[in-house]
Phi, psi and omega in degrees: 000124182269144180278133179281126180232146172263108190289315185220137179226127183237134175209159177245164188275343180213162182255152178259129177233142177280137185276349194245233196299331185278352189251358187286340184274356180301129180090001179172161179253150181289156181296142176245029181303133179273009179278341188228161168280130183293140176260090189096165185303322181249017179065019182236020180301319178302323179295318180295316180293323177294319179297317180298318181295331179283343186252339181256110188298310182296319180299315181293320180299318180295316179300314180298311183292320180300314179296322181293318178296319181293324179291340176071195184249010182142197182232151175232147179202160183301143181301329183274008181295156176302135181300344177300324180294315178300320179295318180292323179297319182282328182214102187274344183202178182290347178273359177087008179289139172284164178297324177296322178298319177295313181297321181298318180289324175297317180297322179295315180298320179293317179296324182275314191246348184076007180216150175209154185226132179232126179272135179249128184234134174208195176228180184298331180271359183054044184272348179206169177217128175234143181235124182239137171278141174242135176306116185297332182292343180266357186252143175221151178278128181292161182298333179280355179060016179238001180225159173244129178258129181246135178211142186287338183210098183285351177283344177220066186293133172228129185299328183292336180266359183272150177233140184235134176228147179283156175282141178301139016265012177283143177234152174228138181285139181255174183298331180275005178089354179280159172255130185229148180212170181229135174256130181250112173271138177208142177283125183293138174211126178305144177079358179244105186269326190262331180228152174278172180236132180302143184298334184271017187305327180287351182256014180300316182292320181289331174296322177294321178297315179299320178296316183291323178290327173297316179296324179298316178296319179296318181295326178295321178292314179301326182269010181054033178059028177283155182285152168276164180174196181241128178256113179268121181245125176272116178191138176260133182228159183256352184205164176296323181298318179294322178297317179298319182297316181295319179296318179298319178298318180297320179299318183292326185265350185276091170051042174073262181242100182286170172283205177287107187241134175259120179265129178239119180256121185231172183300144178295138175227178181300127182077169178258110182256024178296136181199160178253127180251104183289149174247109183288155178221123180242027187249027180300320178299322179296319179297318180296316178295321179298318179295315180297319180293320179297319179297317178298319180293326177297316179300316180296316181300326180280356187055047186234188187227135188303310188293338180281353176236023175071018178263108188284159172269169180299331179275000180091185182275152177215129179299322179296319179295318180299314179296320179296314181292326177297317180297318178294315179298321181300317186271345181251335185233303193297307184297321180295317179294321179297319180296319179294324179287321185279333184305312178294327178296313178298322180297317179297317179298319182289314186279329183266317183261353181057042180238137178284117181245022185296335181275353182291121181219156177276136179275129179245138175225140179294154182287342181201178172217148186291328178198159177306143188292349176267004180258137179232131180067022175087004178219161179280122178292138183301323184289346178258346190297330183272001183266132178250123179255143178277354180165181179221154182202156174245005183238113183296338181290335180255001186287142179234158178305147179075003175268170179253122177261124180257120183274100180259157175253114179218229176299328173236147180276115182299338180295336179290346185247009181299317179300318180295321180296319180294324178297332180274004177080026180258155170282153183233131177238131181271106177055032179060029181243324186220126178279113185275322180205139180256156179293152181285000000 
């Protein structure tokens, strides 16, 4: 009778899992409800994109900063505007959110998912207007393409928990007597009719690379920078269970937390020939370059700028570079996104409240400045040193007497507003170079 032996047993110490699109269905399947157009092949694309943003540091930083710049620093509107606009800016809904708070969340959803949803609430008499942000990951376009279906968990859809609202300008009366509608913002992409596509779609793979290189660095720390290799164990076993037990014991006793180790269990021979065969790695420079290149590609995919998200250049940070990139971002990305976000808001104010909101604009301010605006050539000019300003501004709508108005050239030419600034009793500086008039 021959003894049954398990000659060789091979196992590794850890499993590889993909961080992105392929792993979101673990633990459940996506909804296959025929009420909506699927958002992604398994209707779980928002979950996958959200998961990626939580795991890729550079990717998430860009999304956060991009949304923050687009949301701006507040709102400006003509002094003679209807007070309803001021009220809406300060309190956009019954939950106490300001209009900027609503716009900021919409901007974040667009930056992350390429889609955003805003609920519009009024009554039959059009006596009020409330604007609510809805988490875009909970929203889907209905099959009739005229409604939005909302559900808290699309991986386990139940019709009884779903809520449906029509797309603006259609309204439907609710049980509380209000009229409600939904505005769907989406980034245009050819061949995609029902949902928008995030601008960084071409950077999905590089975001995954950046995540994996970050994980590689973390694993090196966790493993105390130990080498990976092959652990040869001499032992004869009678079953698969016994082989597993021996390998687990070896894992526990092998230098605490090993690197990526392949355990090989083989037949017993004369003497104990158990040994560790290290696998050397001389490609740290390659990993570092790969991470840097992936980060650069993420910035490009987002149509964004490194210095505006705290990603330094090899030469370090420069206030001049930050200001230059901000000016380019303002005119190529920020202002266009702001107009797309505000256009439906202005439309609702005009059509529901019968109020002209054409002057409502988002206030933008640069993240830094190279030097105080009263300084020229790096020093305070003597003729300006005795002047005290109560503040400075580039927007005449917010300008107050005794402040300094700086006429900049951007989306609008500040020189066109010099007369208005002077009428308000402000000092005027042309491009921070020449003081044209001082306050009385």
